[in-house]
Amino acid sequence: MQNKLRKIEDFFRSARPPYKWEWIVLGILIFIPFISCFYGDTMSILIYENHFFGAIMDGDGLLSYYDYVMNNLGTGNYATYDFPMYIVLGIWGAPLWFFWGAKGISPLSSFVAKIYGKSIFLAAFAVTVFLVYFICKELKVSKERAIWGAFIYASSVMIYVSICLNGQTDILGLVFILAGILSYVRGRNVWFIIFYAIAVPFKMYALFTFVPLLLLREKKIWKIGVQTLGAISIRVISNMLFDPSSPAIQEKARFESELFNRLTAQRLPLLNGSVPVVILLLGVVCVFCYLKQIESKEELDKYSVFIPLLAMGCLFVSFESSSYWYLHLTPFLAIMLVYNWGNMKICMLFESVAMICLTAANYATRAWAFEIYFYPEMALGKLFGDYNALETPVMLIDLCGRVGLVKYAGCVYAVYTVLLFTVIFLSRPSKINREGENIPIRGYAVLRLAANAFVAYIPAILYLYNVYLAHKS
């Protein structure tokens, strides 16, 4: 018995990279909610994928895409992102059109079509896992720690939220953001600009890391201007291809205006008016980067991860964010945990609690984005049935109310904010410690994985509980 206990203890105290079976377990834990939940936005994304070839085959060509989507989906359903994203979605979604759409069948009527359409997120996620690993390696992190960095990133609760539950497109842009940062660390400036030029049309959050990183390395104003234009060039050119008077393009412009207003809604009184908190915080980051003189490649490496983490931290405490947008924090936190090895234990604790608090608060304030009614037509519904027999099912918002999350959501968000900035503070370049004792990272990583998976599974568990009550009645 003592030998078995010692072996278990040795296993969890090991710093050896994750075994293949541990990756398989992680993959299964991600795949189960992935095939069990189909959020409303994911339905729209599936239609975007299907209608790309629909516009080409049945519409007036590629440039009729926005109008085609609007005419075929009806009021309130529009294509609102920049065109490069729809090119990627459309290419991936070609089978949806040829096997379903071209035959007049909605892909939303097929479980297989839903899983295929949504699987673009898993493909992009796999690429980002490798990119996190390569960034860690480029930062001179040992191979073992770099693999752990990729594992920590892959097991984040935000991966479950953004890819499995909400099923949103942020992971697509993150591929090019991470590829751009990898190029930045390698000193390949042209590729840095190219990858960010691709990332920006996916979501404009890419600019919030591009500009500070550019200012950190470049001090000549004209070069800053030229390279910034390069980063937004694809977005500008793609928008010029479409008629601004088109009803669909006007709806796209209205959506972008609403998003900007939401981004700048939180304001601080200043002088005779007020200023957006996000502009103030990110402005301070940009000024700091411009004034900072980098003395060595090692110092640049430290700032190349810290600055995106700081910028995303400032961004995601300064306005009302959707639950899946926080994914943009995840890779930088994971990289920093293994890069700043000397502070890994305390930073992993704070990061884990912060992200769990964030998710719990999102459950309370945005329960409609996680509710049990997104489950019946997917895997759990097919295996265990529905809860329709219940007159009053226990919804996620009910559960959050019973445990006090709704009442104290603001306090939980505050805990997230404090702990996030504590991690950022402990990760500032002057305190980064790449060395350290032989930390038993496996024990911490496995405990974090279990906690994150449990929190992410709460809506599914609640769904199964309702199914049990329905069968019992």
Short mmCIF file of C-alpha atoms in Angstrom, two decimals, residues 141-415:
data_model
loop_
_atom_site.label_atom_id
_atom_site.label_comp_id
_atom_site.label_asym_id
_atom_site.label_seq_id
_atom_site.Cartn_x
_atom_site.Cartn_y
_atom_site.Cartn_z
CA VAL A 141 11.99 27.88 -22.29
CA SER A 142 13.04 24.25 -22.00
CA LYS A 143 11.20 21.72 -24.15
CA GLU A 144 9.53 20.16 -21.10
CA ARG A 145 8.24 23.48 -19.81
CA ALA A 146 7.16 24.54 -23.33
CA ILE A 147 5.00 21.40 -23.60
CA TRP A 148 3.51 22.18 -20.21
CA GLY A 149 2.80 25.71 -21.44
CA ALA A 150 0.83 24.27 -24.35
CA PHE A 151 -1.01 21.89 -22.00
CA ILE A 152 -1.88 24.68 -19.56
CA TYR A 153 -3.21 26.78 -22.43
CA ALA A 154 -5.24 23.87 -23.83
CA SER A 155 -6.80 23.12 -20.43
CA SER A 156 -7.91 26.69 -19.72
CA VAL A 157 -11.54 27.16 -18.80
CA MET A 158 -11.69 29.84 -21.51
CA ILE A 159 -11.05 27.15 -24.15
CA TYR A 160 -14.20 25.36 -23.02
CA VAL A 161 -16.19 28.59 -22.97
CA SER A 162 -15.12 30.05 -26.31
CA ILE A 163 -14.81 26.87 -28.40
CA CYS A 164 -17.13 24.30 -26.81
CA LEU A 165 -19.97 26.23 -25.17
CA ASN A 166 -20.26 29.55 -26.98
CA GLY A 167 -18.61 28.23 -30.18
CA GLN A 168 -17.36 31.58 -31.43
CA THR A 169 -14.78 32.68 -34.02
CA ASP A 170 -12.20 34.33 -31.74
CA ILE A 171 -9.97 31.26 -31.98
CA LEU A 172 -9.59 31.85 -35.73
CA GLY A 173 -8.04 35.28 -35.32
CA LEU A 174 -5.93 34.04 -32.43
CA VAL A 175 -4.07 31.75 -34.86
CA PHE A 176 -2.70 34.75 -36.74
CA ILE A 177 -2.09 36.83 -33.60
CA LEU A 178 0.10 34.08 -32.13
CA ALA A 179 1.83 33.55 -35.50
CA GLY A 180 2.54 37.28 -35.55
CA ILE A 181 3.99 37.24 -32.03
CA LEU A 182 6.14 34.22 -32.91
CA SER A 183 7.49 36.20 -35.88
CA TYR A 184 8.03 39.22 -33.61
CA VAL A 185 10.10 37.18 -31.15
CA ARG A 186 12.11 35.74 -34.05
CA GLY A 187 12.79 39.24 -35.37
CA ARG A 188 10.91 38.70 -38.65
CA ASN A 189 9.22 42.07 -38.92
CA VAL A 190 7.65 41.59 -42.35
CA TRP A 191 5.90 38.39 -41.26
CA PHE A 192 4.89 40.09 -38.01
CA ILE A 193 3.00 42.72 -40.04
CA ILE A 194 1.58 40.18 -42.52
CA PHE A 195 0.14 37.91 -39.85
CA TYR A 196 -1.40 40.83 -37.98
CA ALA A 197 -2.80 42.19 -41.25
CA ILE A 198 -4.64 38.88 -41.57
CA ALA A 199 -5.65 38.85 -37.88
CA VAL A 200 -7.16 42.35 -37.79
CA PRO A 201 -10.12 41.60 -40.13
CA PHE A 202 -11.09 38.67 -37.92
CA LYS A 203 -11.54 40.92 -34.89
CA MET A 204 -10.03 44.31 -34.19
CA TYR A 205 -8.67 43.15 -30.83
CA ALA A 206 -5.52 42.19 -32.71
CA LEU A 207 -4.64 45.88 -33.01
CA PHE A 208 -4.55 46.21 -29.24
CA THR A 209 -1.50 43.95 -29.11
CA PHE A 210 0.03 44.97 -32.44
CA VAL A 211 0.38 48.69 -31.74
CA PRO A 212 2.07 48.36 -28.31
CA LEU A 213 4.49 45.73 -29.64
CA LEU A 214 5.28 47.94 -32.63
CA LEU A 215 5.92 50.96 -30.39
CA LEU A 216 8.14 48.86 -28.16
CA ARG A 217 10.54 48.15 -31.03
CA GLU A 218 10.03 51.06 -33.44
CA LYS A 219 10.58 54.72 -32.47
CA LYS A 220 10.45 56.50 -35.84
CA ILE A 221 7.02 58.01 -36.38
CA TRP A 222 6.89 57.45 -40.14
CA LYS A 223 7.79 53.77 -39.76
CA ILE A 224 5.14 53.38 -37.07
CA GLY A 225 2.57 54.91 -39.40
CA VAL A 226 3.57 52.80 -42.41
CA GLN A 227 3.60 49.54 -40.46
CA THR A 228 0.27 50.32 -38.80
CA LEU A 229 -1.23 50.97 -42.23
CA GLY A 230 0.20 47.63 -43.28
CA ALA A 231 -1.55 45.93 -40.37
CA ILE A 232 -4.96 47.35 -41.32
CA SER A 233 -4.45 47.16 -45.10
CA ILE A 234 -6.34 43.91 -45.71
CA ARG A 235 -9.30 45.13 -43.70
CA VAL A 236 -9.42 48.46 -45.53
CA ILE A 237 -9.09 46.87 -48.97
CA SER A 238 -11.69 44.18 -48.27
CA ASN A 239 -14.20 46.79 -47.07
CA MET A 240 -13.66 48.85 -50.23
CA LEU A 241 -14.90 45.94 -52.34
CA PHE A 242 -18.49 46.36 -51.17
CA ASP A 243 -21.04 49.07 -51.88
CA PRO A 244 -21.45 51.16 -48.70
CA SER A 245 -25.07 51.95 -49.66
CA SER A 246 -26.04 48.27 -49.62
CA PRO A 247 -28.56 47.51 -46.83
CA ALA A 248 -26.42 44.59 -45.67
CA ILE A 249 -23.26 46.69 -45.54
CA GLN A 250 -25.14 49.42 -43.69
CA GLU A 251 -26.19 46.84 -41.11
CA LYS A 252 -22.54 45.77 -40.83
CA ALA A 253 -21.54 49.41 -40.24
CA ARG A 254 -24.28 49.76 -37.62
CA PHE A 255 -23.03 46.66 -35.81
CA GLU A 256 -19.46 48.00 -35.81
CA SER A 257 -20.70 51.31 -34.40
CA GLU A 258 -22.59 49.53 -31.63
CA LEU A 259 -19.53 47.46 -30.81
CA PHE A 260 -17.38 50.57 -30.59
CA ASN A 261 -19.94 52.25 -28.34
CA ARG A 262 -19.97 49.18 -26.12
CA LEU A 263 -16.17 49.16 -26.01
CA THR A 264 -16.05 52.79 -24.90
CA ALA A 265 -19.16 52.83 -22.68
CA GLN A 266 -17.23 52.75 -19.37
CA ARG A 267 -15.92 56.28 -18.88
CA LEU A 268 -14.02 58.31 -16.30
CA PRO A 269 -14.72 61.99 -15.59
CA LEU A 270 -11.85 64.10 -16.88
CA LEU A 271 -11.61 67.86 -17.39
CA ASN A 272 -15.00 69.06 -18.73
CA GLY A 273 -16.15 65.67 -19.94
CA SER A 274 -15.28 62.02 -19.70
CA VAL A 275 -12.92 59.60 -21.42
CA PRO A 276 -13.35 55.90 -22.24
CA VAL A 277 -11.53 53.73 -19.71
CA VAL A 278 -10.25 51.39 -22.41
CA ILE A 279 -8.67 54.23 -24.42
CA LEU A 280 -7.08 55.67 -21.28
CA LEU A 281 -5.57 52.37 -20.13
CA LEU A 282 -4.36 51.25 -23.55
CA GLY A 283 -3.06 54.75 -24.23
CA VAL A 284 -0.87 54.53 -21.13
CA VAL A 285 0.43 51.13 -22.31
CA CYS A 286 1.26 52.56 -25.75
CA VAL A 287 3.08 55.59 -24.33
CA PHE A 288 5.07 53.35 -22.01
CA CYS A 289 6.08 51.11 -24.92
CA TYR A 290 7.14 54.07 -27.04
CA LEU A 291 9.28 55.52 -24.25
CA LYS A 292 10.80 52.20 -23.26
CA GLN A 293 14.29 51.61 -24.65
CA ILE A 294 15.05 47.92 -25.13
CA GLU A 295 18.66 47.11 -24.34
CA SER A 296 18.95 43.43 -25.31
CA LYS A 297 17.23 40.52 -27.06
CA GLU A 298 16.53 38.92 -23.68
CA GLU A 299 14.75 42.06 -22.50
CA LEU A 300 12.74 42.19 -25.72
CA ASP A 301 11.70 38.56 -25.19
CA LYS A 302 10.37 39.38 -21.74
CA TYR A 303 8.33 42.33 -23.00
CA SER A 304 7.07 40.48 -26.09
CA VAL A 305 4.77 38.35 -23.90
CA PHE A 306 4.24 40.75 -21.01
CA ILE A 307 2.96 43.62 -23.17
CA PRO A 308 0.21 41.57 -24.92
CA LEU A 309 -0.79 40.19 -21.50
CA LEU A 310 -0.91 43.70 -20.04
CA ALA A 311 -2.81 45.11 -23.03
CA MET A 312 -5.39 42.33 -22.98
CA GLY A 313 -5.68 42.67 -19.20
CA CYS A 314 -6.40 46.40 -19.53
CA LEU A 315 -8.89 45.69 -22.31
CA PHE A 316 -10.87 43.03 -20.49
CA VAL A 317 -11.40 44.95 -17.28
CA SER A 318 -12.55 48.15 -18.96
CA PHE A 319 -15.84 47.31 -20.70
CA GLU A 320 -18.70 44.80 -20.72
CA SER A 321 -17.17 41.92 -22.63
CA SER A 322 -18.88 38.89 -24.10
CA SER A 323 -17.86 35.68 -22.35
CA TYR A 324 -15.92 34.25 -25.31
CA TRP A 325 -13.78 37.36 -25.94
CA TYR A 326 -11.70 36.61 -22.84
CA LEU A 327 -10.06 33.85 -24.87
CA HIS A 328 -7.59 36.51 -26.01
CA LEU A 329 -6.09 36.50 -22.50
CA THR A 330 -5.52 32.76 -22.38
CA PRO A 331 -2.35 32.09 -24.43
CA PHE A 332 -0.41 34.94 -22.84
CA LEU A 333 -1.27 33.77 -19.33
CA ALA A 334 -0.20 30.21 -20.18
CA ILE A 335 3.09 31.27 -21.75
CA MET A 336 3.90 33.53 -18.83
CA LEU A 337 3.22 30.76 -16.30
CA VAL A 338 6.05 28.61 -17.69
CA TYR A 339 8.27 31.53 -18.72
CA ASN A 340 8.17 33.11 -15.26
CA TRP A 341 9.02 29.76 -13.66
CA GLY A 342 10.10 31.18 -10.32
CA ASN A 343 6.60 32.58 -9.73
CA MET A 344 4.74 29.73 -11.40
CA LYS A 345 3.02 28.28 -8.32
CA ILE A 346 1.47 31.48 -7.01
CA CYS A 347 0.65 32.78 -10.51
CA MET A 348 -1.05 29.51 -11.50
CA LEU A 349 -3.14 29.61 -8.33
CA PHE A 350 -4.24 33.20 -8.98
CA GLU A 351 -4.79 32.58 -12.70
CA SER A 352 -6.92 29.50 -12.02
CA VAL A 353 -9.10 31.22 -9.41
CA ALA A 354 -9.39 34.36 -11.56
CA MET A 355 -10.61 32.50 -14.66
CA ILE A 356 -13.01 30.34 -12.66
CA CYS A 357 -14.44 33.45 -10.99
CA LEU A 358 -14.78 35.09 -14.39
CA THR A 359 -16.65 32.09 -15.79
CA ALA A 360 -18.90 31.84 -12.74
CA ALA A 361 -19.75 35.54 -12.99
CA ASN A 362 -20.49 35.10 -16.70
CA TYR A 363 -22.85 32.25 -15.84
CA ALA A 364 -24.72 34.65 -13.56
CA THR A 365 -24.80 37.74 -15.80
CA ARG A 366 -24.95 36.01 -19.20
CA ALA A 367 -26.76 32.78 -18.33
CA TRP A 368 -28.66 32.91 -21.63
CA ALA A 369 -25.35 32.22 -23.43
CA PHE A 370 -24.88 28.91 -21.56
CA GLU A 371 -28.43 27.73 -20.90
CA ILE A 372 -29.60 24.14 -21.01
CA TYR A 373 -31.78 24.78 -24.10
CA PHE A 374 -28.62 24.60 -26.26
CA TYR A 375 -28.20 20.89 -25.42
CA PRO A 376 -31.30 18.82 -26.44
CA GLU A 377 -30.49 18.48 -30.17
CA MET A 378 -26.84 17.59 -29.60
CA ALA A 379 -25.03 14.54 -28.19
CA LEU A 380 -26.44 14.57 -24.66
CA GLY A 381 -29.96 15.00 -25.96
CA LYS A 382 -29.58 12.13 -28.39
CA LEU A 383 -28.10 9.85 -25.73
CA PHE A 384 -30.23 10.71 -22.70
CA GLY A 385 -33.31 12.46 -24.04
CA ASP A 386 -34.95 15.83 -23.42
CA TYR A 387 -36.45 17.55 -20.39
CA ASN A 388 -39.69 18.63 -22.11
CA ALA A 389 -41.81 16.70 -19.60
CA LEU A 390 -40.87 19.25 -16.94
CA GLU A 391 -43.20 22.21 -16.60
CA THR A 392 -40.58 24.23 -14.73
CA PRO A 393 -37.05 23.00 -15.47
CA VAL A 394 -34.16 24.22 -13.35
CA MET A 395 -32.39 26.71 -15.60
CA LEU A 396 -28.81 27.90 -15.19
CA ILE A 397 -30.00 31.33 -14.13
CA ASP A 398 -32.09 29.63 -11.41
CA LEU A 399 -29.07 27.72 -10.15
CA CYS A 400 -26.96 30.90 -10.12
CA GLY A 401 -29.68 32.66 -8.16
CA ARG A 402 -29.94 29.87 -5.59
CA VAL A 403 -26.19 29.84 -4.85
CA GLY A 404 -25.98 33.65 -4.68
CA LEU A 405 -24.00 34.21 -7.87
CA VAL A 406 -26.57 36.58 -9.37
CA LYS A 407 -26.56 38.77 -6.28
CA TYR A 408 -22.79 38.81 -5.86
CA ALA A 409 -21.68 38.68 -9.52
CA GLY A 410 -20.08 42.11 -9.21
CA CYS A 411 -17.98 40.93 -6.29
CA VAL A 412 -16.91 37.84 -8.23
CA TYR A 413 -15.87 40.01 -11.18
CA ALA A 414 -13.88 42.11 -8.72
CA VAL A 415 -11.99 39.00 -7.52
#
